[in-house]
Tab-separated table of C-alpha atoms and ligand atoms in Angstrom:
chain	number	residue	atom	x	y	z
D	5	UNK	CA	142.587	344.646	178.157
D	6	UNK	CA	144.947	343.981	181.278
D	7	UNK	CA	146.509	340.944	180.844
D	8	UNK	CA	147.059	340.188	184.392
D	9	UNK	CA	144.528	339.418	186.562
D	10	UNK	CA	142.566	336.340	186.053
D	11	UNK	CA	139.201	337.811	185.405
D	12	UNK	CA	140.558	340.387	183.349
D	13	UNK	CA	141.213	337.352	180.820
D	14	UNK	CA	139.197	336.986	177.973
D	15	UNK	CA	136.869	334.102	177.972
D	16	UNK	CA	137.917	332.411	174.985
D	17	UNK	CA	134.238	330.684	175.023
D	18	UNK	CA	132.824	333.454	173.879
D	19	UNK	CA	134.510	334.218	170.782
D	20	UNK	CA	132.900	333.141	167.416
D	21	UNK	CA	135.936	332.047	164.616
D	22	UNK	CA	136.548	335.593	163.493
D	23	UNK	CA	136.643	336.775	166.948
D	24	UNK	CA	139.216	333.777	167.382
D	25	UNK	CA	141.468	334.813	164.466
D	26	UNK	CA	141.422	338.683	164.890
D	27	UNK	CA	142.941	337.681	168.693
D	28	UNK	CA	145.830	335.521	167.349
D	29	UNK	CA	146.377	338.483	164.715
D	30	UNK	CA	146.543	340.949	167.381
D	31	UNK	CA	148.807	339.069	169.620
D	32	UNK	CA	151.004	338.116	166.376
D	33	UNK	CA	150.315	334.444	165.726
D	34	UNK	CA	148.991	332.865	162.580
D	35	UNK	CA	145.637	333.333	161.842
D	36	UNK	CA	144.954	329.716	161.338
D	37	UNK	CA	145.905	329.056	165.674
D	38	UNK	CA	142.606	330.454	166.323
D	39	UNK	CA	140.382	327.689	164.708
D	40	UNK	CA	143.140	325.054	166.359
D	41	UNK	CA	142.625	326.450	169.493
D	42	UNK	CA	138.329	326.819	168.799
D	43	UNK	CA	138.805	322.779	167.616
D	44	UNK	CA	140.580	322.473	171.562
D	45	UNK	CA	138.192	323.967	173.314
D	46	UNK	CA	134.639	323.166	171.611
D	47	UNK	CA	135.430	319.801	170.448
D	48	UNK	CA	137.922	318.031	173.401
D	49	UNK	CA	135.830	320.529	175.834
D	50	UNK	CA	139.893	321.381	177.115
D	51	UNK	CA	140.633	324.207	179.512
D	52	UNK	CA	144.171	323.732	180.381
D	53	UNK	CA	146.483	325.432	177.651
D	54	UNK	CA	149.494	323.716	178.412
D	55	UNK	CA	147.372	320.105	177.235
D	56	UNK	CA	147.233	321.837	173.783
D	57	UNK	CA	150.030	320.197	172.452
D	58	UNK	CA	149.592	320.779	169.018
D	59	UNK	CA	150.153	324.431	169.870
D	60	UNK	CA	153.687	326.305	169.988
D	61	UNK	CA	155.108	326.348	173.743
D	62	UNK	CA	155.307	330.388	173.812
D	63	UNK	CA	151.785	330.492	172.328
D	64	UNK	CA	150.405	328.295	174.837
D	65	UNK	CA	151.840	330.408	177.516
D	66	UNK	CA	150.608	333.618	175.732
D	67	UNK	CA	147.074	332.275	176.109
D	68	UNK	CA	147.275	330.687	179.976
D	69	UNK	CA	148.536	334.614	180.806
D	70	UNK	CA	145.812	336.293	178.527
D	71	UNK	CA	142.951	333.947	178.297
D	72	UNK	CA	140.910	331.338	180.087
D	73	UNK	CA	138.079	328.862	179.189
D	74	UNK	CA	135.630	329.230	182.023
D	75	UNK	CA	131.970	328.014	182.396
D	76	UNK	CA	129.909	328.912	184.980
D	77	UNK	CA	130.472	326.997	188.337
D	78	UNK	CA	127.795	324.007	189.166
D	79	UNK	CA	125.825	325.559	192.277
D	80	UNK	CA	124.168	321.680	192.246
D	81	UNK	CA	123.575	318.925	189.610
D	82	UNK	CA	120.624	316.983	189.889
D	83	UNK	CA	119.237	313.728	188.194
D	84	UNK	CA	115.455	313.097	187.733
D	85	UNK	CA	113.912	309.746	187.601
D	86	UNK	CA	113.720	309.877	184.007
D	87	UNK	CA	117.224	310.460	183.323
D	88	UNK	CA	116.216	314.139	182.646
D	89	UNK	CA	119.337	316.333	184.297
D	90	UNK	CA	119.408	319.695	185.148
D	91	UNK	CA	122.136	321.784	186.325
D	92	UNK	CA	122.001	325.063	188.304
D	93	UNK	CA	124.652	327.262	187.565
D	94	UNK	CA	126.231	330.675	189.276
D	95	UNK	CA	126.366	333.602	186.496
D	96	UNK	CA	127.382	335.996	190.170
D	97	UNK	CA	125.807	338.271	192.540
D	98	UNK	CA	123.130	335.899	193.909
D	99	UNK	CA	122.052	335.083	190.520
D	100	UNK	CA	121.250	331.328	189.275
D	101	UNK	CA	120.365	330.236	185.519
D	102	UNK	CA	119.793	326.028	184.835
D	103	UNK	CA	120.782	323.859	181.640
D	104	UNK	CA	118.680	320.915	181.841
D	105	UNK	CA	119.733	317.314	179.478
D	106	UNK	CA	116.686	315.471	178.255
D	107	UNK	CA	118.085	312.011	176.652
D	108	UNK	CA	115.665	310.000	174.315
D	109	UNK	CA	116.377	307.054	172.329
D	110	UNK	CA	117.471	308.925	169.374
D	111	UNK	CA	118.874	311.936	170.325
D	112	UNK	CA	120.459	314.313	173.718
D	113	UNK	CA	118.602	317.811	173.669
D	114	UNK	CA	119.971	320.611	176.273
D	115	UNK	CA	117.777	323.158	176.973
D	116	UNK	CA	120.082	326.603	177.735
D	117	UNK	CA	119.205	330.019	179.442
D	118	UNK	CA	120.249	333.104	178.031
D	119	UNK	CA	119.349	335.358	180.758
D	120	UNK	CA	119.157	335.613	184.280
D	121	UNK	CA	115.691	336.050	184.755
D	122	UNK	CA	113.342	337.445	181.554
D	123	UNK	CA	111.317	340.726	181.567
D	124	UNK	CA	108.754	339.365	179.496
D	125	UNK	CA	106.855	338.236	182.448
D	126	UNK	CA	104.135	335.971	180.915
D	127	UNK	CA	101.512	335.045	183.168
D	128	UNK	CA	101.923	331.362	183.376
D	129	UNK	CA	105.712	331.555	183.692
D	130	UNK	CA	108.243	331.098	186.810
D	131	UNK	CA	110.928	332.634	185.363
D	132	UNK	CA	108.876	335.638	184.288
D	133	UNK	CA	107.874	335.999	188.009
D	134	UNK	CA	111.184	336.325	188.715
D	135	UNK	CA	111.715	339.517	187.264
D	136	UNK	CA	114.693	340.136	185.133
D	137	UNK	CA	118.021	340.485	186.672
D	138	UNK	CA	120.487	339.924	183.178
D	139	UNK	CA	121.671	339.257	180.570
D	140	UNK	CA	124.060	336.155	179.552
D	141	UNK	CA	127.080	336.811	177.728
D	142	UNK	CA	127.760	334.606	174.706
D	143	UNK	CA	130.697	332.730	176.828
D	144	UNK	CA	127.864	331.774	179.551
D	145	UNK	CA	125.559	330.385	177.150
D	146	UNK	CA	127.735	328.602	175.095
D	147	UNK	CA	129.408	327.469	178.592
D	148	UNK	CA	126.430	325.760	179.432
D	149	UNK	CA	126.851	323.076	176.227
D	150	UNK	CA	130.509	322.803	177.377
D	151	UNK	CA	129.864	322.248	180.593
D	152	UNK	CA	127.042	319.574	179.511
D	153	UNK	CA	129.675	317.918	177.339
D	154	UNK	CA	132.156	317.575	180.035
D	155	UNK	CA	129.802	316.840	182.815
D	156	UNK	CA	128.072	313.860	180.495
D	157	UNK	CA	131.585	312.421	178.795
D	158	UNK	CA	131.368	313.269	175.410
D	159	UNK	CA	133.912	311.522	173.684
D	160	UNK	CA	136.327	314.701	173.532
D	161	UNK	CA	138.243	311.361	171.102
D	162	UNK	CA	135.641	312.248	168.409
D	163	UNK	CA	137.105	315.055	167.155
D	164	UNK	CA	140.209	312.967	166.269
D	165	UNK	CA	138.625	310.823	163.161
D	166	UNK	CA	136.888	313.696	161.458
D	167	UNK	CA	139.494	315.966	160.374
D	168	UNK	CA	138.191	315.429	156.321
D	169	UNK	CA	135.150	317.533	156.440
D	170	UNK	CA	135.549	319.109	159.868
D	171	UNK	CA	131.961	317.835	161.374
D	172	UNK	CA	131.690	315.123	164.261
D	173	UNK	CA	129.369	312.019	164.050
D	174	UNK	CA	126.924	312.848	165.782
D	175	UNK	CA	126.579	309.339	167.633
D	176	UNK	CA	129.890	310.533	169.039
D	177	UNK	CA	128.241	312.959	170.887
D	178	UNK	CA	125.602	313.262	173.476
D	179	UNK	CA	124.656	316.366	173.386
D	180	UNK	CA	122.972	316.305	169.564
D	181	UNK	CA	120.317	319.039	169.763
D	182	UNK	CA	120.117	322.577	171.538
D	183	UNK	CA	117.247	324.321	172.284
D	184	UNK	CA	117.559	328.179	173.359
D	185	UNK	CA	114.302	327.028	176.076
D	186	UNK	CA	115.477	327.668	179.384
D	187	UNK	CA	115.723	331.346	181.289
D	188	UNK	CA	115.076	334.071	179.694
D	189	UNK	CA	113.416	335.421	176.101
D	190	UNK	CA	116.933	334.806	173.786
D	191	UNK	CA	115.700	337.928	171.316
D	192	UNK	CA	116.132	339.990	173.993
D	193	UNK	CA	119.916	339.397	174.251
D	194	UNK	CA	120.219	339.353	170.564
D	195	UNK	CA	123.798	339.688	170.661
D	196	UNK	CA	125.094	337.126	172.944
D	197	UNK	CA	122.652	334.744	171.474
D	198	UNK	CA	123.799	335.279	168.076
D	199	UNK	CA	127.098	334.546	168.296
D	200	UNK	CA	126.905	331.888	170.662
D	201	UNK	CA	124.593	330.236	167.470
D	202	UNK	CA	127.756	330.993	165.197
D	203	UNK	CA	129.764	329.091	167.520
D	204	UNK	CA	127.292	325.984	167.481
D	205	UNK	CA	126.694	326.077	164.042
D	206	UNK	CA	130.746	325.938	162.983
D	207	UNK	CA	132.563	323.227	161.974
D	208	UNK	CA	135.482	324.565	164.129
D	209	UNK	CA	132.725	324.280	167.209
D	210	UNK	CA	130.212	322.461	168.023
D	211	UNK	CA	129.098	321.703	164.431
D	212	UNK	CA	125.079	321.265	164.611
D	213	UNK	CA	123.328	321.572	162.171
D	214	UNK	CA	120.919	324.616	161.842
D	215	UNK	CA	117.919	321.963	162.056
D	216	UNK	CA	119.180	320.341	164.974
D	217	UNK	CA	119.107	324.538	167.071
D	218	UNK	CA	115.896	325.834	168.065
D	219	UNK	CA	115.588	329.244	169.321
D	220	UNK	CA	112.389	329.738	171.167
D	221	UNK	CA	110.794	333.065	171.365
D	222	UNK	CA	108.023	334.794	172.886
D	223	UNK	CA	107.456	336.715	169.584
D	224	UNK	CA	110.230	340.316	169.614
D	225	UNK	CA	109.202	340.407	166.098
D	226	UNK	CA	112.602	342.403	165.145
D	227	UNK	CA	114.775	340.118	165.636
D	228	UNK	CA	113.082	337.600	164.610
D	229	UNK	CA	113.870	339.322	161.522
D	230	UNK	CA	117.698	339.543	162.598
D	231	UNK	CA	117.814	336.120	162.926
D	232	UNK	CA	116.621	335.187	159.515
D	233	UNK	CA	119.160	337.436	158.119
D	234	UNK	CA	122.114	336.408	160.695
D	235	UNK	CA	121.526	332.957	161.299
D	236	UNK	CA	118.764	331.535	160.997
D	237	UNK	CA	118.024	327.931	162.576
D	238	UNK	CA	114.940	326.061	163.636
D	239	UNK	CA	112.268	328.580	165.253
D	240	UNK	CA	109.567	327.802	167.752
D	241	UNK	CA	107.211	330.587	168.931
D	242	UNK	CA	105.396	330.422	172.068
D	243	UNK	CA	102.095	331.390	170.804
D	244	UNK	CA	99.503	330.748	173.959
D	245	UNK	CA	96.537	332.180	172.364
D	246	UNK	CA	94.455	332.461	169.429
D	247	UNK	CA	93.335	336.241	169.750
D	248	UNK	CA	95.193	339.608	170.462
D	249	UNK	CA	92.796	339.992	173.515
D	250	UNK	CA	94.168	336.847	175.489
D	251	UNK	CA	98.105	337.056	174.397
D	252	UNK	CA	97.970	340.091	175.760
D	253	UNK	CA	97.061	339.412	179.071
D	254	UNK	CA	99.221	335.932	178.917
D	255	UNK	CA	102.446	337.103	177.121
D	256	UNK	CA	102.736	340.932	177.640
D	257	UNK	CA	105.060	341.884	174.433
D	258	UNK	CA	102.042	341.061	172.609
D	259	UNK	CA	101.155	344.228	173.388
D	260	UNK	CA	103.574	345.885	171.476
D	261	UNK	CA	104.316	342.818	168.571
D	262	UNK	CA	100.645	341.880	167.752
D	263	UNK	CA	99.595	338.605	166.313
D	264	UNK	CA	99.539	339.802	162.703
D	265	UNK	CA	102.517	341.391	162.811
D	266	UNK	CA	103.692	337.806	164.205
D	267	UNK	CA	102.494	335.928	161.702
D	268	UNK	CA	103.616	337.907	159.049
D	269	UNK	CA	107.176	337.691	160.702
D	270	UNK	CA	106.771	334.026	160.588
D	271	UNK	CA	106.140	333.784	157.094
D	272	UNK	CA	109.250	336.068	156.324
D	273	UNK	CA	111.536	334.351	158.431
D	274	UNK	CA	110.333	330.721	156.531
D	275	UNK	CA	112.001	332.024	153.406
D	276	UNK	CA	115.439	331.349	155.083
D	277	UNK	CA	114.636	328.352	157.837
D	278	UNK	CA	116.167	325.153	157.625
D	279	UNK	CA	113.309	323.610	158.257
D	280	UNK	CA	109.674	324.277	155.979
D	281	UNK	CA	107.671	325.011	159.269
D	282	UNK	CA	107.650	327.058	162.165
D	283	UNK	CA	106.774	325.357	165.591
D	284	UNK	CA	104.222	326.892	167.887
D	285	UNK	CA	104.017	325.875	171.696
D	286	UNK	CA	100.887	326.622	173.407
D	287	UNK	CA	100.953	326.292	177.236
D	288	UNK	CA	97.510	324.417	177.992
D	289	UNK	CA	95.888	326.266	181.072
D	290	UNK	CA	92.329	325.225	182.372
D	291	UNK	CA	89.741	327.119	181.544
D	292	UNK	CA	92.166	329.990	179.921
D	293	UNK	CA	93.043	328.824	176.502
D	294	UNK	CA	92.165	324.925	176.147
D	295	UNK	CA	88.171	325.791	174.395
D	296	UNK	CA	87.729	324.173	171.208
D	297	UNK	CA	86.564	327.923	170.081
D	298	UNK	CA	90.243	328.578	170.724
D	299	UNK	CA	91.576	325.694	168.488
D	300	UNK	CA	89.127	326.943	166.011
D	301	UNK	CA	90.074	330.893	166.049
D	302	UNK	CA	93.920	328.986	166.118
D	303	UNK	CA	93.360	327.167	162.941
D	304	UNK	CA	91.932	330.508	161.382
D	305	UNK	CA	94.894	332.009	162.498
D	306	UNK	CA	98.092	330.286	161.394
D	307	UNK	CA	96.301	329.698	157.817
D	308	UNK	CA	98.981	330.972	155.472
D	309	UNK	CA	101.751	329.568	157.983
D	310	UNK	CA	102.820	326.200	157.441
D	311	UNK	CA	103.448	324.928	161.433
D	312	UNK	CA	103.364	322.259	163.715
D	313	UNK	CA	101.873	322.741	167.297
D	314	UNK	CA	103.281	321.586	170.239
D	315	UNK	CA	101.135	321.828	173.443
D	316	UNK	CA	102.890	322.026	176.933
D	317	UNK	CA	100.598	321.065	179.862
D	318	UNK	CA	100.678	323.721	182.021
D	319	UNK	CA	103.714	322.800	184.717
D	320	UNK	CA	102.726	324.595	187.889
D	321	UNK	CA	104.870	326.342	190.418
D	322	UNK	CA	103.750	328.273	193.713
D	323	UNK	CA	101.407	330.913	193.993
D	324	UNK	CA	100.754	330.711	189.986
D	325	UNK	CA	96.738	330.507	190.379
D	326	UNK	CA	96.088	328.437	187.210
D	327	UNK	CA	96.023	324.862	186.457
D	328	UNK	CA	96.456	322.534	183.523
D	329	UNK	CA	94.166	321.420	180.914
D	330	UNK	CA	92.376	317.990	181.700
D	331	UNK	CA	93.894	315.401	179.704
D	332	UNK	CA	90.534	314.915	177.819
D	333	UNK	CA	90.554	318.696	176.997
D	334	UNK	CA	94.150	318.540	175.744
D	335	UNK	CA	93.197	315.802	173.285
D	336	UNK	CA	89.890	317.480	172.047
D	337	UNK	CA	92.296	320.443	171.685
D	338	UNK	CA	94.550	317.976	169.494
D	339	UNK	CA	91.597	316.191	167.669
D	340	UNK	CA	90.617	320.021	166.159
D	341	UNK	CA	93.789	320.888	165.309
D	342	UNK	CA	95.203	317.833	163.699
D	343	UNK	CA	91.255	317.373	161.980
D	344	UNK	CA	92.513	320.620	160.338
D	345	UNK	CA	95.756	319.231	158.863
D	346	UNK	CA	98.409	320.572	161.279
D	347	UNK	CA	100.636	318.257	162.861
D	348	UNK	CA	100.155	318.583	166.678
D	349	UNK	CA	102.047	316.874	169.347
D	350	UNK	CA	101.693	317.462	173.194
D	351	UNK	CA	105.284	317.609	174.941
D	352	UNK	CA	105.945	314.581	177.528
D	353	UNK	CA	106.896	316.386	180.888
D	354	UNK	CA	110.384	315.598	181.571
D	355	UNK	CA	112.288	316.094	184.736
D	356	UNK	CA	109.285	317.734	186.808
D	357	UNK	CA	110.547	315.863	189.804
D	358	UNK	CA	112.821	317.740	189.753
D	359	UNK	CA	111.447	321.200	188.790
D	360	UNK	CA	113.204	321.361	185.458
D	361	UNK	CA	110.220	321.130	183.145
D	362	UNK	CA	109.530	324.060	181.038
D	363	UNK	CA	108.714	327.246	183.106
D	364	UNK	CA	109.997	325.795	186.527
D	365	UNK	CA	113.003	326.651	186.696
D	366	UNK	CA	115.177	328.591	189.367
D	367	UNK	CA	116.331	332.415	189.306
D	368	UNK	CA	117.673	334.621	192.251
D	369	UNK	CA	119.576	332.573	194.434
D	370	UNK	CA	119.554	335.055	197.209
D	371	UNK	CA	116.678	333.426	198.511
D	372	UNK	CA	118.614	330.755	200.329
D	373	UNK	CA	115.737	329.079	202.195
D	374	UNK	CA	114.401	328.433	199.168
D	375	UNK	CA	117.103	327.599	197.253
D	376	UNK	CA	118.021	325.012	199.933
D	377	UNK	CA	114.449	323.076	199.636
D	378	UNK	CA	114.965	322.565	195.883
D	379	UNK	CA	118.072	320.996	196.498
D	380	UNK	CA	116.497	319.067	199.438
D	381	UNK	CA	113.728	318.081	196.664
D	382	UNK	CA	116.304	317.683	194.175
D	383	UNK	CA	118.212	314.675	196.484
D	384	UNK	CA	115.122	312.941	196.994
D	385	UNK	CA	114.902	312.603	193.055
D	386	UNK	CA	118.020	311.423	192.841
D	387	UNK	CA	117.726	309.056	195.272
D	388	UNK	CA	114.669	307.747	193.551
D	389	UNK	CA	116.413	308.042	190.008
G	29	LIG	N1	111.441	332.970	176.521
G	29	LIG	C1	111.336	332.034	175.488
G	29	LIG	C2	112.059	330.735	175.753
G	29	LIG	C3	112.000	330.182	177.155
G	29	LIG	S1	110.469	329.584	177.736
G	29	LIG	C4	109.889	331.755	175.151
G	29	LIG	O1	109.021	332.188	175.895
G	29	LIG	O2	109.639	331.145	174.117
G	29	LIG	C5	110.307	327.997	176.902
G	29	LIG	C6	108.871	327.533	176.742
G	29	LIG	O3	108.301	327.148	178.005
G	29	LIG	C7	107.974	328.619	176.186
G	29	LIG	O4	107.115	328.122	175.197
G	29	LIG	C8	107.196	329.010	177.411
G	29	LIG	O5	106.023	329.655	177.068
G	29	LIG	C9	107.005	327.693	178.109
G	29	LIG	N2	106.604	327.813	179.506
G	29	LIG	C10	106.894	328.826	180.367
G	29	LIG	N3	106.337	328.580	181.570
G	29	LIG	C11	105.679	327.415	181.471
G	29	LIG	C12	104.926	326.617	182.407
G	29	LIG	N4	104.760	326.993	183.669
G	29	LIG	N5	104.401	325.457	181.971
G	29	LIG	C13	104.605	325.054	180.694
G	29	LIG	N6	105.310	325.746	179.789
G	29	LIG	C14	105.843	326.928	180.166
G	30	LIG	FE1	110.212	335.034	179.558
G	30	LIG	FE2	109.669	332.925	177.971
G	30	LIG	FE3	108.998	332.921	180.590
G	30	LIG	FE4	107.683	334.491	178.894
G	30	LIG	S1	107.738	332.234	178.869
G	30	LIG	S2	108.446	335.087	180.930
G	30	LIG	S3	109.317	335.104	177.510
G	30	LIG	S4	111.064	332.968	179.767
């Protein structure tokens, strides 16, 4: 490592605990100044070492000459009339991923990338269009929920009042839930995404709970595997269609990971899950995958899997050539399913003013033009907000 020059510094928000401690061994401090330092940065979202004051003067300085706590930079931050927020972030050369807020009632969900891009290219999906340019490194994923904490004003004070069992209220916080849902298929950048869930999940960090984490995948049926074994939280699988015929042509990795082999992955990875069911979302496109023959083959399907289903209205973006489900077809599409005992919801489009609903959002930024009418779009939203 050169010590030196400011991006040769290691991005401490990218280092899970153990990382944290083998760093202070290494450089000769106590063990133990790693999870202080994790408690600085993940709970008070701090960057500036010398505002560490609970840390030793020369140790402090050690870290502002080797280390640095740096999030992507906010390209533009955008409000929708719904209070849904989305951010677009720089991850470098041209590239642009988005962390988008959704506040309810109840709870603050943030949606994260985890690549630039995704090379799953599924027919129905923006992103996918896009092509895939890269991955995210644990640092710029997990920068994207302390970014959101900043940017909102979590109370960095929470962290004060909880020292007896190490995990915030979570009425202190905004940002309550995660979901891996943005850019990118997460099981494709295993390793960034797994520690980045360590980092969540600890008490030292963010301290969510593994029910309160969703990793969404399009089905890499190895690693879904992984995850059970690693760290498993809540899992949602974007399932699209009842039959190997039509996932194929919609999600292309079905191809190589075919529904039974799904399935079955499902079932092992329920052994470990916080929670007693997997979630499926099924993107409702007209005339595709919205027949009641489909919600029947569907039902046949998922038979030994306990689930929920959550049905996304198709959100459309240029050029895509397919539209969403009627709203009557949607709720026949419910009626069958939840006739058959599975709980079905259909997702509430959030932010689409704004184009941060699922499957709209941004990638290469080296289209300027077009960059510059989002934003354009994006104002008008706020100004409506
Ligand atoms: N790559 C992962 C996670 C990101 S996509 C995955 O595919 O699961 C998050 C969800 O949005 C997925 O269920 C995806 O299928 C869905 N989605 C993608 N494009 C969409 C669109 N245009 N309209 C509605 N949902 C879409
Ligand atoms: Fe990738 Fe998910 Fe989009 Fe498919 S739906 S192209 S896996 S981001």
């Amino acid at each position: 490592m050169n010590d030196t020059g400011a991006t040769d510094r290691i991005d401490l928000l990218g280092l899970d605990r153990p990382s944290l401690v083998a760093l202070c061994r290494d450089w000769g401090v106590k063990p133990f100044r790693g999870q202080q330092v994790m408690r600085w940065v993940h709970r008070r979202f701090e960057s500036d070492f010398e505002a560490m004051s609970d840390l030793a003067r020369g140790f402090r300085a050690t870290l502002a000459e080797r280390a640095r706590v740096a999030a992507p930079a906010v390209i533009s931050d955008h409000v929708a009339a719904d209070g849904t927020r989305k951010w677009l972030l720089d991850v470098g050369q041209g590239n642009a991923v988005e962390a988008v807020f959704i506040p309810e009632v109840s709870r603050g969900t943030l949606c994260v990338s985890t690549q630039a891009g995704c090379a799953v290219n599924c027919l129905f999906c923006s992103t996918g269009k896009q092509g895939f340019a890269r991955n995210l490194t644990a640092g710029e994923i997990v920068g994207q929920l302390w970014l959101a904490n900043r940017l909102l004003g979590a109370r960095a004070g929470a962290v004060d009042g909880d020292a007896e069992d190490g995990a915030p209220d979570d009425h202190d916080r905004i940002v309550t839930n995660v979901v891996f849902m943005g850019m990118g298929e997460p099981l494709l950048n295993y390793e960034a995404t797994s520690t980045a869930l360590r980092i969540l999940l600890d008490d030292h960090g963010y301290g969510l709970s593994r029910r309160r984490v969703t990793v969404s995948t399009s089905g890499v049926v190895p690693m879904i595997d992984r995850l059970r074994d690693d760290v498993p939280v809540a899992l949602a699988i974007s399932l699209h269609a009842p039959n190997d015929a039509l996932r194929d042509h919609l999600v292309p990795l079905n191809r190589k990971h075919p529904l039974a082999e799904l399935m079955a992955a499902c079932r092992r990875y329920l052994d470990r899950a916080p929670r007693d069911f997997v979630t499926f979302e099924y993107v409702m496109l007209d005339g595709v995958n919205d027949a009641d023959e489909h919600a029947r083959q569907l039902v046949e399907l998922v038979r030994d899997v306990p689930c929920k289903f959550n049905l996304i209205p198709f959100n459309p973006f240029p050029d895509s050539g397919l539209r969403r489900s009627p709203p009557e077809r949607i709720r026949s599409f419910v009626q069958r399913l939840s006739d058959a005992g599975i709980v079905t919801t259909v997702r509430k489009t959030r932010g689409d003013d704004i184009d941060a609903a699922c499957g709209q959002l941004a990638g290469d930024v080296v289209d300027r033009t077009r960059l510059a009418r989002r934003v354009e779009r994006g104002r008008i939203a706020i100004a409506r907000a």
